[in-house]
Coordinates of C-alpha atoms in Angstrom, one line a residue:
M218 CA -12.0 14.0 14.9
T219 CA -9.6 14.6 12.2
T220 CA -7.3 17.7 12.6
L221 CA -6.8 18.1 8.9
D222 CA -8.9 20.0 6.3
P223 CA -11.1 17.4 4.5
A224 CA -10.0 18.9 1.3
A225 CA -6.4 18.2 2.2
I226 CA -6.8 14.4 3.0
E227 CA -5.7 12.0 0.3
F228 CA -7.6 9.0 -1.0
G229 CA -5.8 6.4 -2.9
L230 CA -6.3 3.0 -4.4
D231 CA -3.9 0.0 -4.0
T232 CA -3.5 -3.4 -5.9
F233 CA -1.2 -6.3 -6.0
G234 CA -2.1 -7.2 -9.4
D235 CA -4.6 -9.9 -8.7
L236 CA -5.5 -12.0 -11.6
P237 CA -9.2 -11.3 -12.5
R238 CA -11.5 -13.9 -14.0
E239 CA -12.4 -14.2 -17.6
A240 CA -16.3 -14.8 -18.2
D241 CA -15.9 -18.6 -18.4
G242 CA -14.2 -18.7 -15.1
S243 CA -10.6 -19.0 -16.2
L244 CA -8.0 -16.6 -14.9
F245 CA -6.4 -13.7 -16.8
T246 CA -2.8 -14.6 -17.9
Y247 CA -0.3 -12.5 -16.0
S248 CA 0.5 -10.3 -18.9
K249 CA -3.2 -9.6 -19.4
A250 CA -3.6 -8.7 -15.7
I251 CA -0.8 -6.4 -15.8
R252 CA -2.6 -4.4 -18.7
A253 CA -5.9 -4.7 -16.8
T254 CA -4.0 -3.1 -13.8
L255 CA -2.7 0.0 -16.2
E256 CA -6.5 0.3 -17.5
E257 CA -7.8 0.6 -13.8
A258 CA -4.9 3.1 -13.1
V259 CA -5.7 5.3 -16.1
L260 CA -9.5 5.3 -15.0
A261 CA -8.6 6.2 -11.4
D262 CA -6.5 9.2 -12.6
S263 CA -9.0 10.5 -14.9
I264 CA -11.8 10.7 -11.9
G265 CA -9.7 12.3 -9.4
V266 CA -8.2 9.6 -7.3
D267 CA -5.2 11.1 -5.5
A268 CA -2.9 8.1 -5.4
F269 CA -2.3 4.8 -6.9
T270 CA -0.2 2.2 -5.3
V271 CA 1.1 -1.1 -6.3
G272 CA 2.5 -3.8 -4.1
E273 CA 5.4 -6.3 -4.7
H274 CA 4.7 -10.0 -4.5
H275 CA 6.6 -13.0 -5.9
R276 CA 3.8 -15.8 -5.9
P277 CA 1.3 -17.0 -8.3
D278 CA -1.5 -15.1 -6.8
Y279 CA -0.3 -11.7 -8.0
A280 CA 0.9 -10.4 -11.3
I281 CA 3.1 -7.5 -10.1
S282 CA 6.6 -8.3 -9.0
S283 CA 8.3 -5.1 -10.0
P284 CA 6.5 -2.1 -8.6
P285 CA 8.6 0.7 -10.3
T286 CA 8.2 -1.0 -13.8
M287 CA 4.5 -1.0 -13.4
L288 CA 4.3 2.4 -12.1
A289 CA 6.6 3.6 -14.8
G290 CA 4.0 2.3 -17.3
I291 CA 1.3 4.0 -15.3
A292 CA 3.4 7.2 -15.2
T293 CA 3.3 7.5 -18.9
A294 CA -0.5 7.2 -19.3
T295 CA -1.7 9.5 -16.3
N296 CA -1.1 12.9 -15.2
H297 CA -2.3 13.7 -11.7
M298 CA -2.0 10.7 -9.4
K299 CA 0.9 10.2 -6.8
L300 CA 2.6 6.7 -7.5
A301 CA 3.9 4.5 -5.1
S302 CA 4.8 1.0 -4.2
G303 CA 2.8 -0.7 -1.4
V304 CA 5.1 -2.0 -0.4
T305 CA 8.8 -2.2 -1.8
V306 CA 10.2 -5.3 0.1
L307 CA 13.2 -3.4 1.2
S308 CA 14.7 -6.5 3.0
S309 CA 15.4 -8.5 0.0
D310 CA 16.2 -5.5 -2.4
D311 CA 19.0 -3.2 -2.7
P312 CA 18.3 0.2 -1.3
V313 CA 20.6 1.7 -4.3
R314 CA 18.7 0.2 -7.0
V315 CA 15.5 0.9 -5.2
F316 CA 16.6 4.7 -5.2
E317 CA 17.8 4.6 -8.7
Q318 CA 14.3 3.0 -10.0
F319 CA 12.2 5.5 -8.1
A320 CA 14.4 8.5 -9.1
T321 CA 13.7 7.5 -12.7
L322 CA 9.9 7.0 -12.0
D323 CA 9.8 10.5 -10.4
A324 CA 11.3 12.1 -13.8
L325 CA 8.9 10.0 -15.9
S326 CA 5.9 11.0 -13.8
N327 CA 7.1 14.8 -13.2
G328 CA 7.6 14.3 -9.5
R329 CA 4.6 12.0 -8.5
A330 CA 6.9 9.2 -7.1
E331 CA 6.7 8.1 -3.6
V332 CA 8.1 4.9 -2.1
I333 CA 6.4 2.8 0.7
L334 CA 9.0 0.6 2.4
G335 CA 8.2 -2.6 4.2
R336 CA 9.2 -6.1 5.2
G337 CA 6.3 -7.8 3.4
S338 CA 3.8 -10.0 4.6
F339 CA 4.9 -12.9 2.5
T340 CA 8.5 -14.3 2.5
E341 CA 8.9 -15.8 -0.9
S342 CA 11.3 -13.0 -1.8
F343 CA 13.9 -14.1 0.7
P344 CA 15.0 -17.4 -0.9
L345 CA 14.3 -16.1 -4.5
F346 CA 17.1 -13.3 -3.9
G347 CA 19.2 -15.5 -1.9
Y348 CA 18.6 -14.0 1.7
E349 CA 18.1 -16.0 4.9
L350 CA 14.8 -15.7 6.8
E351 CA 16.8 -15.7 10.0
D352 CA 18.1 -12.2 9.0
Y353 CA 14.5 -10.9 8.4
N354 CA 15.0 -8.0 11.1
R355 CA 18.5 -7.1 10.5
L356 CA 18.2 -7.1 6.9
F357 CA 15.4 -4.3 7.1
E358 CA 17.0 -2.4 10.0
E359 CA 20.3 -2.1 8.0
K360 CA 18.8 -1.4 4.8
L361 CA 16.3 1.1 6.1
N362 CA 19.4 3.0 7.9
L363 CA 21.0 3.1 4.4
W364 CA 18.0 4.3 2.7
A365 CA 17.8 7.3 5.1
E366 CA 21.2 8.5 4.0
I367 CA 20.5 7.8 0.2
V368 CA 17.4 9.8 0.1
K369 CA 19.4 12.8 1.4
E370 CA 20.7 12.7 -2.2
E371 CA 24.3 13.6 -1.3
P372 CA 27.3 11.4 -1.4
V373 CA 27.0 8.5 0.9
T374 CA 29.6 6.7 3.2
W375 CA 28.0 3.8 4.7
S376 CA 29.0 0.3 6.1
G377 CA 26.9 -2.7 7.5
Q378 CA 26.9 -6.6 7.6
T379 CA 24.0 -7.0 5.0
R380 CA 25.7 -5.5 1.8
P381 CA 29.0 -4.0 0.5
A382 CA 30.0 -0.5 2.2
L383 CA 29.9 2.5 0.2
E384 CA 32.5 5.3 0.2
N385 CA 31.5 8.8 -1.0
A386 CA 29.0 7.1 -3.5
D387 CA 26.8 9.4 -5.4
L388 CA 23.7 8.1 -6.9
Y389 CA 21.8 9.2 -10.1
P390 CA 19.5 10.6 -11.4
K391 CA 19.1 13.2 -8.9
T392 CA 15.3 14.2 -8.3
D393 CA 13.9 17.6 -8.6
R394 CA 12.1 17.7 -5.2
G395 CA 13.2 14.5 -3.3
L396 CA 11.4 11.2 -2.7
T397 CA 8.6 11.0 -0.2
T398 CA 9.3 7.9 1.9
W399 CA 6.5 6.1 3.7
V400 CA 7.1 2.8 5.9
G401 CA 4.5 0.3 5.9
V402 CA 3.8 -1.1 9.4
G403 CA 1.4 -3.9 10.4
G404 CA 1.1 -3.4 14.1
S405 CA 4.6 -3.4 15.9
P406 CA 5.3 -0.5 18.3
K407 CA 9.0 -0.8 17.4
S408 CA 8.5 -0.3 13.7
V409 CA 6.2 2.7 14.5
V410 CA 9.1 4.4 16.7
R411 CA 11.8 3.5 14.2
T412 CA 9.7 5.1 11.4
A413 CA 9.5 8.2 13.6
R414 CA 13.1 8.0 14.4
Y415 CA 14.1 8.2 10.7
G416 CA 11.6 10.9 10.0
F417 CA 9.5 9.1 7.6
R418 CA 5.8 8.7 6.9
L419 CA 3.8 6.1 8.6
M420 CA 1.5 3.8 6.6
L421 CA -0.3 1.2 8.5
A422 CA -1.7 -1.7 7.1
I423 CA -4.9 -2.6 8.4
I424 CA -6.1 -6.0 6.9
G425 CA -8.1 -7.3 9.7
G426 CA -9.9 -6.2 12.8
A427 CA -11.4 -3.1 13.8
P428 CA -9.6 -0.1 12.7
V429 CA -9.8 1.7 16.0
R430 CA -7.3 -1.2 17.3
F431 CA -4.6 1.0 15.7
K432 CA -5.1 4.3 17.3
P433 CA -2.3 3.7 19.9
Y434 CA 0.0 3.4 17.1
V435 CA -1.1 6.7 15.5
D436 CA -0.6 8.2 19.1
L437 CA 2.8 6.7 19.6
Y438 CA 4.1 8.0 16.0
K439 CA 2.9 11.6 17.1
Q440 CA 4.7 11.2 20.6
A441 CA 8.0 9.7 19.2
T442 CA 8.2 12.4 16.4
E443 CA 7.8 15.2 18.9
Q444 CA 10.1 13.5 21.4
L445 CA 12.8 12.7 18.5
G446 CA 12.4 16.3 17.0
T447 CA 11.5 14.8 13.6
T448 CA 8.5 15.9 11.4
T449 CA 5.3 14.8 12.4
Y450 CA 3.5 13.8 9.1
P451 CA -0.2 12.8 8.7
V452 CA -0.7 9.1 9.1
G453 CA -1.9 6.8 6.2
V454 CA -3.8 3.6 6.2
H455 CA -4.1 1.0 3.6
S456 CA -7.1 -1.5 4.1
P457 CA -9.1 -4.0 2.0
G458 CA -12.4 -2.7 0.1
F459 CA -14.8 -3.1 -2.5
V460 CA -17.4 -0.8 -4.1
A461 CA -20.5 -1.8 -6.3
D462 CA -24.0 -0.3 -6.8
S463 CA -25.5 -1.7 -3.8
D464 CA -24.5 -3.5 -0.6
E465 CA -25.9 -6.9 -1.7
E466 CA -24.2 -6.7 -5.2
A467 CA -20.8 -5.9 -3.6
K468 CA -21.0 -8.8 -1.1
K469 CA -22.5 -11.1 -3.9
I470 CA -19.6 -10.3 -6.3
I471 CA -16.8 -10.8 -3.7
F472 CA -17.7 -13.2 -1.1
K473 CA -16.5 -16.5 -2.9
E474 CA -13.5 -15.0 -4.3
Y475 CA -12.6 -13.3 -0.9
A476 CA -13.1 -16.5 1.0
A477 CA -10.9 -18.5 -1.6
A478 CA -8.1 -16.0 -1.4
Q479 CA -8.0 -15.9 2.6
N480 CA -8.3 -19.8 2.8
R481 CA -5.6 -20.3 0.2
I482 CA -3.3 -17.9 2.5
G483 CA -4.6 -19.4 5.6
V484 CA -3.4 -22.8 4.7
T485 CA 0.2 -21.5 5.6
R486 CA -0.7 -19.3 8.3
G487 CA -3.1 -21.5 10.3
W488 CA -6.1 -19.8 9.8
A489 CA -9.6 -21.3 10.3
P490 CA -11.6 -21.2 6.9
L491 CA -13.6 -18.2 6.4
T492 CA -17.4 -18.5 7.2
R493 CA -20.2 -16.1 6.0
D494 CA -20.8 -14.9 9.4
R495 CA -17.0 -14.1 9.8
F496 CA -17.3 -12.2 6.8
E497 CA -20.0 -10.3 7.4
A498 CA -18.7 -9.4 10.9
E499 CA -15.4 -8.2 9.3
I500 CA -17.5 -5.8 6.9
N501 CA -19.7 -4.6 9.9
D502 CA -16.9 -4.2 12.5
G503 CA -13.5 -5.1 10.9
A504 CA -11.2 -3.9 8.3
L505 CA -13.0 -5.1 5.2
T506 CA -14.9 -2.0 3.7
V507 CA -17.4 -3.3 1.1
G508 CA -20.8 -2.1 0.1
S509 CA -22.5 0.9 -1.9
P510 CA -20.7 4.2 -2.3
E511 CA -22.8 5.3 0.9
T512 CA -21.8 2.5 2.9
V513 CA -18.3 2.5 2.1
A514 CA -18.0 6.4 2.4
K515 CA -19.4 6.2 5.8
K516 CA -16.9 3.4 7.0
I517 CA -13.9 5.2 5.4
A518 CA -14.8 8.4 7.1
N519 CA -15.2 6.9 10.4
T520 CA -11.8 5.4 10.1
V521 CA -10.3 8.7 9.0
Q522 CA -11.9 10.4 11.9
T523 CA -11.1 7.7 14.4
L524 CA -7.3 7.7 13.5
D525 CA -7.0 11.4 12.4
L526 CA -5.6 10.2 9.0
G527 CA -3.9 12.3 6.2
R528 CA -4.2 9.5 3.6
Y529 CA -6.6 6.4 3.1
D530 CA -5.7 3.8 0.3
M531 CA -8.3 1.2 -0.6
V532 CA -7.1 -2.0 -1.6
Y533 CA -9.5 -2.5 -4.3
S534 CA -8.5 -5.7 -6.0
T535 CA -7.0 -7.9 -3.0
V536 CA -10.3 -9.4 -2.3
G537 CA -9.9 -12.2 -4.7
N538 CA -10.1 -13.0 -8.4
I539 CA -12.8 -10.4 -9.2
P540 CA -13.7 -10.0 -12.9
H541 CA -11.9 -6.8 -14.5
A542 CA -15.5 -5.2 -15.3
A543 CA -16.3 -5.4 -11.5
R544 CA -13.0 -3.9 -10.6
M545 CA -13.4 -1.2 -13.1
R546 CA -16.7 -0.2 -11.8
S547 CA -15.5 -0.2 -8.2
V548 CA -12.7 1.9 -9.2
E549 CA -15.1 4.4 -10.8
L550 CA -17.4 4.4 -8.1
Y551 CA -14.6 5.0 -5.6
G552 CA -13.5 8.2 -7.5
T553 CA -16.7 9.6 -8.5
K554 CA -18.8 8.9 -5.5
V555 CA -17.0 7.7 -2.5
I556 CA -14.3 10.2 -2.3
P557 CA -16.8 13.2 -2.7
L558 CA -19.1 11.6 -0.1
V559 CA -16.0 11.1 2.5
R560 CA -15.2 14.6 2.1
E561 CA -18.7 15.9 2.6
I562 CA -19.1 13.6 5.8
L563 CA -15.6 14.9 7.2
A564 CA -16.6 18.6 6.3
A565 CA -20.1 18.1 8.2
N566 CA -18.5 16.9 11.2

């Protein structure tokens, strides 16, 4: 059972800027897909969604490679939602530039910027920016260590092996109230403890399997923060989902596209082709939250209660090349139907 007031729990939407399909079946251009994401974000803000998160990728499936730029555009067209990266691939970026970009976003959005840092589930950014995959872990560890110093917003003196040292370096612009930092974790106990050690918030990426599997990581985070004397923040989850007017319609819209997206990635990861039975099983018992507002709300409420969450972000577009109109409807139903229903369920329990 959740320990938080249901009214205090945040519900967000997450996208990587997947390319929607035109009516003739062709894909949107990248520029049109980016404008479609902006339109979806504006709708989300207008109907009370708490947060909007965009991921960083450098591959043909997705249009968003620069979260702070995308979020800056969204910031000037919205008023209420928190705006976050999901994730910023810190391993192949520079913490100094990331801070400067998000501090600027924070000013544009009047204090709504958040950063979700991660190592990323794809590796295209490493060769693209001149990093070696063999340094995968060291890059993230060192740069997260530097980030922890930078977000204090005081002069930084730091040295490491992955970037030039800093000597009493001050960064600008300053923020009014600081930057909220999350660390995206896919299921590594070491990563959970590291997040606790730095006093950052934990965002669990649940992209497959039953969410209850992640309960030990939530417990570990709480135990680690208590033992280390850092702040125990409410934990967040981001997980794929899609809402339509009925369960049947939702499945009909996404099955073909979701299977194609999973199989495209699976070629490089050794996954077996996605069958209809596995698709249904992932909806019934796994991470995929698909269906009518009532069905989706019940599943989200169960996940929030089971894991004692403070934030739930639905990755609404990463189920394939869904038409823009269907995505807009999914966003609309999530904000106007799902979120109020989840709060009602949590309050009743």
